[in-house]
């Protein structure tokens, strides 16, 4: 084979490699994320591509990507999986009934995700019925606190390193922003995110402004996503 043909093959190889790397980069950007789907609904994607939905009942959410794992904190309608939720054949669903048995908060290891049920409580959500979840994957721990209100002992959360914590601040059935701020400061997550708000944007804005944790706060609109590698929102 002459030098001209060798040079041509080398150029073609480098071009193919460039396309491959670019494609991988695009795929990677689609993974390792948390998306807020409205109300209390979250979608988590791990580096390996595992898709986790938490409380996927929001009317505003996009649940078209097939789930590997579905987590439900309690049985109120806006937290239960929508009928159009897409699931893989191997999808596993864990509700508060499986997560809390005979007073014991369970831990599960599914694929590359560890799920720990934790106590929540409040006037409309008695402790011992619903649960929150600590969801750990790829060195990240996320707290989805369900419909948490104030409970006596937060040692099970304050002793943990939590990267992202979601707190309900509707001020009616869950916490006020002020109470959520108190809890956020006790728990000490690196990033605190308010959710489970009213549909009226003006009320949401007022409540979000009143949620003032000491650590970082991020406000997500339904459909927005956090890139967990960079921390940027898109």
mmCIF file of C-alpha atoms in Angstrom:
data_model
loop_
_atom_site.group_PDB
_atom_site.id
_atom_site.type_symbol
_atom_site.label_atom_id
_atom_site.label_comp_id
_atom_site.label_asym_id
_atom_site.label_seq_id
_atom_site.Cartn_x
_atom_site.Cartn_y
_atom_site.Cartn_z
ATOM 1 C CA UNK A 1 0.000 0.000 0.000
ATOM 2 C CA UNK A 2 1.471 3.368 -1.011
ATOM 3 C CA UNK A 3 1.879 6.419 1.223
ATOM 4 C CA UNK A 4 -1.035 8.266 -0.390
ATOM 5 C CA UNK A 5 -3.472 5.481 0.517
ATOM 6 C CA UNK A 6 -2.072 5.256 4.045
ATOM 7 C CA UNK A 7 -2.554 9.011 4.553
ATOM 8 C CA UNK A 8 -6.136 8.746 3.254
ATOM 9 C CA UNK A 9 -6.917 5.882 5.631
ATOM 10 C CA UNK A 10 -5.413 7.830 8.534
ATOM 11 C CA UNK A 11 -7.578 10.878 7.751
ATOM 12 C CA UNK A 12 -10.718 8.724 7.495
ATOM 13 C CA UNK A 13 -9.895 7.032 10.812
ATOM 14 C CA UNK A 14 -9.444 10.380 12.590
ATOM 15 C CA UNK A 15 -12.705 11.695 11.134
ATOM 16 C CA UNK A 16 -14.549 8.579 12.310
ATOM 17 C CA UNK A 17 -12.989 8.883 15.762
ATOM 18 C CA UNK A 18 -14.044 12.531 15.990
ATOM 19 C CA UNK A 19 -17.644 11.685 15.111
ATOM 20 C CA UNK A 20 -17.628 8.865 17.667
ATOM 21 C CA UNK A 21 -16.288 11.088 20.460
ATOM 22 C CA UNK A 22 -18.738 13.876 19.609
ATOM 23 C CA UNK A 23 -21.605 11.417 19.655
ATOM 24 C CA UNK A 24 -20.509 10.057 23.012
ATOM 25 C CA UNK A 25 -20.330 13.597 24.361
ATOM 26 C CA UNK A 26 -23.891 14.300 23.268
ATOM 27 C CA UNK A 27 -25.105 11.074 24.849
ATOM 28 C CA UNK A 28 -23.281 11.817 28.089
ATOM 29 C CA UNK A 29 -24.919 15.217 28.310
ATOM 30 C CA UNK A 30 -28.279 13.472 28.306
ATOM 31 C CA UNK A 31 -27.273 11.385 31.320
ATOM 32 C CA UNK A 32 -26.367 12.189 34.929
ATOM 33 C CA UNK A 33 -29.187 14.650 35.485
ATOM 34 C CA UNK A 34 -32.126 15.530 37.718
ATOM 35 C CA UNK A 35 -35.215 16.936 36.029
ATOM 36 C CA UNK A 36 -38.108 18.628 37.816
ATOM 37 C CA UNK A 37 -41.363 17.585 36.170
ATOM 38 C CA UNK A 38 -43.716 19.759 38.219
ATOM 39 C CA UNK A 39 -45.500 19.444 41.599
ATOM 40 C CA UNK A 40 -43.369 16.754 43.350
ATOM 41 C CA UNK A 41 -42.239 14.767 40.306
ATOM 42 C CA UNK A 42 -38.565 14.144 39.618
ATOM 43 C CA UNK A 43 -36.677 12.252 36.934
ATOM 44 C CA UNK A 44 -33.141 11.106 37.685
ATOM 45 C CA UNK A 45 -30.730 9.703 35.105
ATOM 46 C CA UNK A 46 -27.529 8.053 36.261
ATOM 47 C CA UNK A 47 -24.253 7.885 34.355
ATOM 48 C CA UNK A 48 -25.155 4.350 33.309
ATOM 49 C CA UNK A 49 -28.470 5.607 31.926
ATOM 50 C CA UNK A 50 -30.759 4.232 34.641
ATOM 51 C CA UNK A 51 -34.018 6.226 34.639
ATOM 52 C CA UNK A 52 -35.662 6.832 38.012
ATOM 53 C CA UNK A 53 -39.010 8.583 38.449
ATOM 54 C CA UNK A 54 -40.097 9.799 41.878
ATOM 55 C CA UNK A 55 -43.790 10.615 42.491
ATOM 56 C CA UNK A 56 -44.519 10.847 38.745
ATOM 57 C CA UNK A 57 -48.049 12.201 39.088
ATOM 58 C CA UNK A 58 -47.596 15.746 37.816
ATOM 59 C CA UNK A 59 -49.945 16.765 35.023
ATOM 60 C CA UNK A 60 -47.155 18.913 33.591
ATOM 61 C CA UNK A 61 -44.431 16.259 33.486
ATOM 62 C CA UNK A 62 -42.857 14.420 30.593
ATOM 63 C CA UNK A 63 -42.793 10.718 31.453
ATOM 64 C CA UNK A 64 -42.240 9.388 27.948
ATOM 65 C CA UNK A 65 -38.772 8.023 28.680
ATOM 66 C CA UNK A 66 -39.146 4.464 29.934
ATOM 67 C CA UNK A 67 -38.498 3.963 33.634
ATOM 68 C CA UNK A 68 -36.122 1.468 35.214
ATOM 69 C CA UNK A 69 -37.321 2.401 38.695
ATOM 70 C CA UNK A 70 -40.404 4.187 40.060
ATOM 71 C CA UNK A 71 -40.553 5.497 43.626
ATOM 72 C CA UNK A 72 -43.743 6.694 45.337
ATOM 73 C CA UNK A 73 -43.661 8.520 48.673
ATOM 74 C CA UNK A 74 -47.365 8.205 49.534
ATOM 75 C CA UNK A 75 -50.772 7.618 48.007
ATOM 76 C CA UNK A 76 -52.096 11.142 47.407
ATOM 77 C CA UNK A 77 -53.232 11.499 43.819
ATOM 78 C CA UNK A 78 -50.619 13.998 42.607
ATOM 79 C CA UNK A 79 -47.849 11.634 43.725
ATOM 80 C CA UNK A 80 -49.162 8.411 42.177
ATOM 81 C CA UNK A 81 -47.801 7.342 38.767
ATOM 82 C CA UNK A 82 -49.721 8.692 35.802
ATOM 83 C CA UNK A 83 -51.400 6.156 33.556
ATOM 84 C CA UNK A 84 -49.227 7.191 30.611
ATOM 85 C CA UNK A 85 -45.976 6.641 32.521
ATOM 86 C CA UNK A 86 -43.681 4.559 30.328
ATOM 87 C CA UNK A 87 -41.929 1.601 32.002
ATOM 88 C CA UNK A 88 -39.370 -0.920 30.832
ATOM 89 C CA UNK A 89 -40.371 -4.572 31.152
ATOM 90 C CA UNK A 90 -37.869 -4.916 33.986
ATOM 91 C CA UNK A 91 -39.097 -1.772 35.789
ATOM 92 C CA UNK A 92 -39.375 -2.006 39.573
ATOM 93 C CA UNK A 93 -41.873 0.104 41.528
ATOM 94 C CA UNK A 94 -41.432 0.860 45.228
ATOM 95 C CA UNK A 95 -44.183 2.622 47.152
ATOM 96 C CA UNK A 96 -44.363 3.664 50.794
ATOM 97 C CA UNK A 97 -45.985 0.283 51.511
ATOM 98 C CA UNK A 98 -42.842 -1.590 50.505
ATOM 99 C CA UNK A 99 -40.503 1.103 51.823
ATOM 100 C CA UNK A 100 -42.037 1.143 55.318
ATOM 101 C CA UNK A 101 -43.006 -2.231 56.770
ATOM 102 C CA UNK A 102 -43.908 -2.830 60.410
ATOM 103 C CA UNK A 103 -42.324 0.471 61.394
ATOM 104 C CA UNK A 104 -39.043 -0.329 59.624
ATOM 105 C CA UNK A 105 -37.742 2.027 56.948
ATOM 106 C CA UNK A 106 -36.235 -0.130 54.224
ATOM 107 C CA UNK A 107 -33.145 0.206 52.028
ATOM 108 C CA UNK A 108 -33.009 -1.116 48.461
ATOM 109 C CA UNK A 109 -30.161 -1.594 45.975
ATOM 110 C CA UNK A 110 -31.425 -1.655 42.408
ATOM 111 C CA UNK A 111 -28.948 -1.591 39.525
ATOM 112 C CA UNK A 112 -26.606 1.344 40.217
ATOM 113 C CA UNK A 113 -29.007 3.119 42.616
ATOM 114 C CA UNK A 114 -29.407 2.822 46.402
ATOM 115 C CA UNK A 115 -32.746 3.917 47.858
ATOM 116 C CA UNK A 116 -33.240 4.564 51.568
ATOM 117 C CA UNK A 117 -36.694 5.323 52.927
ATOM 118 C CA UNK A 118 -36.686 8.019 55.636
ATOM 119 C CA UNK A 119 -39.364 9.372 58.019
ATOM 120 C CA UNK A 120 -41.506 12.361 57.116
ATOM 121 C CA UNK A 121 -44.446 13.773 58.999
ATOM 122 C CA UNK A 122 -46.966 16.552 59.396
ATOM 123 C CA UNK A 123 -50.587 17.478 60.010
ATOM 124 C CA UNK A 124 -51.883 15.922 56.802
ATOM 125 C CA UNK A 125 -49.118 13.325 56.443
ATOM 126 C CA UNK A 126 -48.691 11.441 59.737
ATOM 127 C CA UNK A 127 -45.284 9.947 60.474
ATOM 128 C CA UNK A 128 -45.392 6.225 59.834
ATOM 129 C CA UNK A 129 -47.535 6.429 56.681
ATOM 130 C CA UNK A 130 -45.609 8.171 53.906
ATOM 131 C CA UNK A 131 -41.854 8.257 53.413
ATOM 132 C CA UNK A 132 -39.134 10.398 51.943
ATOM 133 C CA UNK A 133 -36.280 8.903 49.943
ATOM 134 C CA UNK A 134 -32.524 9.280 49.990
ATOM 135 C CA UNK A 135 -31.455 8.269 46.491
ATOM 136 C CA UNK A 136 -27.729 7.638 45.983
ATOM 137 C CA UNK A 137 -25.912 7.010 42.690
ATOM 138 C CA UNK A 138 -22.566 7.927 41.111
ATOM 139 C CA UNK A 139 -21.346 9.625 44.292
ATOM 140 C CA UNK A 140 -24.458 11.851 44.513
ATOM 141 C CA UNK A 141 -27.198 11.700 47.172
ATOM 142 C CA UNK A 142 -30.606 13.285 46.553
ATOM 143 C CA UNK A 143 -33.318 13.813 49.173
ATOM 144 C CA UNK A 144 -36.857 13.745 47.836
ATOM 145 C CA UNK A 145 -38.799 14.604 50.965
ATOM 146 C CA UNK A 146 -42.268 13.777 49.712
ATOM 147 C CA UNK A 147 -44.818 15.851 51.625
ATOM 148 C CA UNK A 148 -42.547 16.402 54.602
ATOM 149 C CA UNK A 149 -43.575 18.716 57.389
ATOM 150 C CA UNK A 150 -41.847 19.295 60.686
ATOM 151 C CA UNK A 151 -40.859 16.203 62.687
ATOM 152 C CA UNK A 152 -39.020 16.033 65.995
ATOM 153 C CA UNK A 153 -35.773 14.314 65.051
ATOM 154 C CA UNK A 154 -33.781 15.051 61.897
ATOM 155 C CA UNK A 155 -30.627 13.183 62.920
ATOM 156 C CA UNK A 156 -31.227 10.596 60.184
ATOM 157 C CA UNK A 157 -30.776 13.409 57.643
ATOM 158 C CA UNK A 158 -28.429 15.905 59.299
ATOM 159 C CA UNK A 159 -25.824 13.172 59.819
ATOM 160 C CA UNK A 160 -25.744 12.448 56.078
ATOM 161 C CA UNK A 161 -23.962 14.198 53.221
ATOM 162 C CA UNK A 162 -26.799 15.252 50.914
ATOM 163 C CA UNK A 163 -26.022 16.966 47.635
ATOM 164 C CA UNK A 164 -29.521 18.000 46.492
ATOM 165 C CA UNK A 165 -32.586 18.266 48.748
ATOM 166 C CA UNK A 166 -36.137 18.939 47.564
ATOM 167 C CA UNK A 167 -38.561 20.476 50.086
ATOM 168 C CA UNK A 168 -42.322 21.098 49.690
ATOM 169 C CA UNK A 169 -43.286 24.706 50.421
ATOM 170 C CA UNK A 170 -46.985 25.001 49.521
ATOM 171 C CA UNK A 171 -47.772 26.299 53.020
ATOM 172 C CA UNK A 172 -51.132 24.535 53.100
ATOM 173 C CA UNK A 173 -50.805 20.761 53.095
ATOM 174 C CA UNK A 174 -47.056 20.733 53.599
ATOM 175 C CA UNK A 175 -44.619 23.310 54.985
ATOM 176 C CA UNK A 176 -44.448 27.061 54.801
ATOM 177 C CA UNK A 177 -41.277 28.395 53.168
ATOM 178 C CA UNK A 178 -40.123 29.577 56.601
ATOM 179 C CA UNK A 179 -40.497 26.103 58.120
ATOM 180 C CA UNK A 180 -38.831 24.534 55.082
ATOM 181 C CA UNK A 181 -35.929 26.954 55.577
ATOM 182 C CA UNK A 182 -35.551 25.823 59.206
ATOM 183 C CA UNK A 183 -35.427 22.186 58.133
ATOM 184 C CA UNK A 184 -33.048 22.878 55.252
ATOM 185 C CA UNK A 185 -30.621 24.521 57.678
ATOM 186 C CA UNK A 186 -30.836 21.554 60.060
ATOM 187 C CA UNK A 187 -30.286 18.999 57.297
ATOM 188 C CA UNK A 188 -27.519 21.015 55.651
ATOM 189 C CA UNK A 189 -27.736 19.775 52.052
ATOM 190 C CA UNK A 190 -25.329 21.406 49.624
ATOM 191 C CA UNK A 191 -28.160 22.539 47.314
ATOM 192 C CA UNK A 192 -31.778 23.152 48.368
ATOM 193 C CA UNK A 193 -34.690 23.173 45.922
ATOM 194 C CA UNK A 194 -38.307 24.156 46.697
ATOM 195 C CA UNK A 195 -41.120 22.217 45.070
ATOM 196 C CA UNK A 196 -44.792 21.188 45.462
ATOM 197 C CA UNK A 197 -46.053 24.726 44.929
ATOM 198 C CA UNK A 198 -49.271 26.303 43.715
ATOM 199 C CA UNK A 199 -50.045 26.648 40.028
ATOM 200 C CA UNK A 200 -50.354 30.440 40.333
ATOM 201 C CA UNK A 201 -46.909 31.816 39.340
ATOM 202 C CA UNK A 202 -47.343 34.921 41.524
ATOM 203 C CA UNK A 203 -47.891 32.757 44.608
ATOM 204 C CA UNK A 204 -44.953 30.566 43.655
ATOM 205 C CA UNK A 205 -42.661 33.557 43.303
ATOM 206 C CA UNK A 206 -43.597 34.842 46.734
ATOM 207 C CA UNK A 207 -43.056 31.444 48.332
ATOM 208 C CA UNK A 208 -39.774 30.805 46.552
ATOM 209 C CA UNK A 209 -38.485 34.180 47.698
ATOM 210 C CA UNK A 210 -39.423 33.295 51.289
ATOM 211 C CA UNK A 211 -37.443 30.042 51.166
ATOM 212 C CA UNK A 212 -33.982 31.226 52.252
ATOM 213 C CA UNK A 213 -31.701 28.352 53.299
ATOM 214 C CA UNK A 214 -28.140 29.143 54.381
ATOM 215 C CA UNK A 215 -26.668 26.913 51.683
ATOM 216 C CA UNK A 216 -27.252 27.228 47.941
ATOM 217 C CA UNK A 217 -30.834 27.496 46.654
ATOM 218 C CA UNK A 218 -31.905 26.634 43.124
ATOM 219 C CA UNK A 219 -35.418 27.307 41.834
ATOM 220 C CA UNK A 220 -36.490 24.978 39.032
ATOM 221 C CA UNK A 221 -39.412 25.485 36.687
ATOM 222 C CA UNK A 222 -41.267 22.370 35.476
ATOM 223 C CA UNK A 223 -39.213 20.791 32.699
ATOM 224 C CA UNK A 224 -35.883 22.194 33.839
ATOM 225 C CA UNK A 225 -32.907 19.912 34.404
ATOM 226 C CA UNK A 226 -29.727 20.020 36.485
ATOM 227 C CA UNK A 227 -26.579 18.647 34.881
ATOM 228 C CA UNK A 228 -25.064 16.846 37.859
ATOM 229 C CA UNK A 229 -21.573 16.972 36.402
ATOM 230 C CA UNK A 230 -21.493 20.754 36.019
ATOM 231 C CA UNK A 231 -24.319 21.879 38.322
ATOM 232 C CA UNK A 232 -25.777 23.965 35.485
ATOM 233 C CA UNK A 233 -29.525 24.222 34.868
ATOM 234 C CA UNK A 234 -30.993 23.934 31.371
#
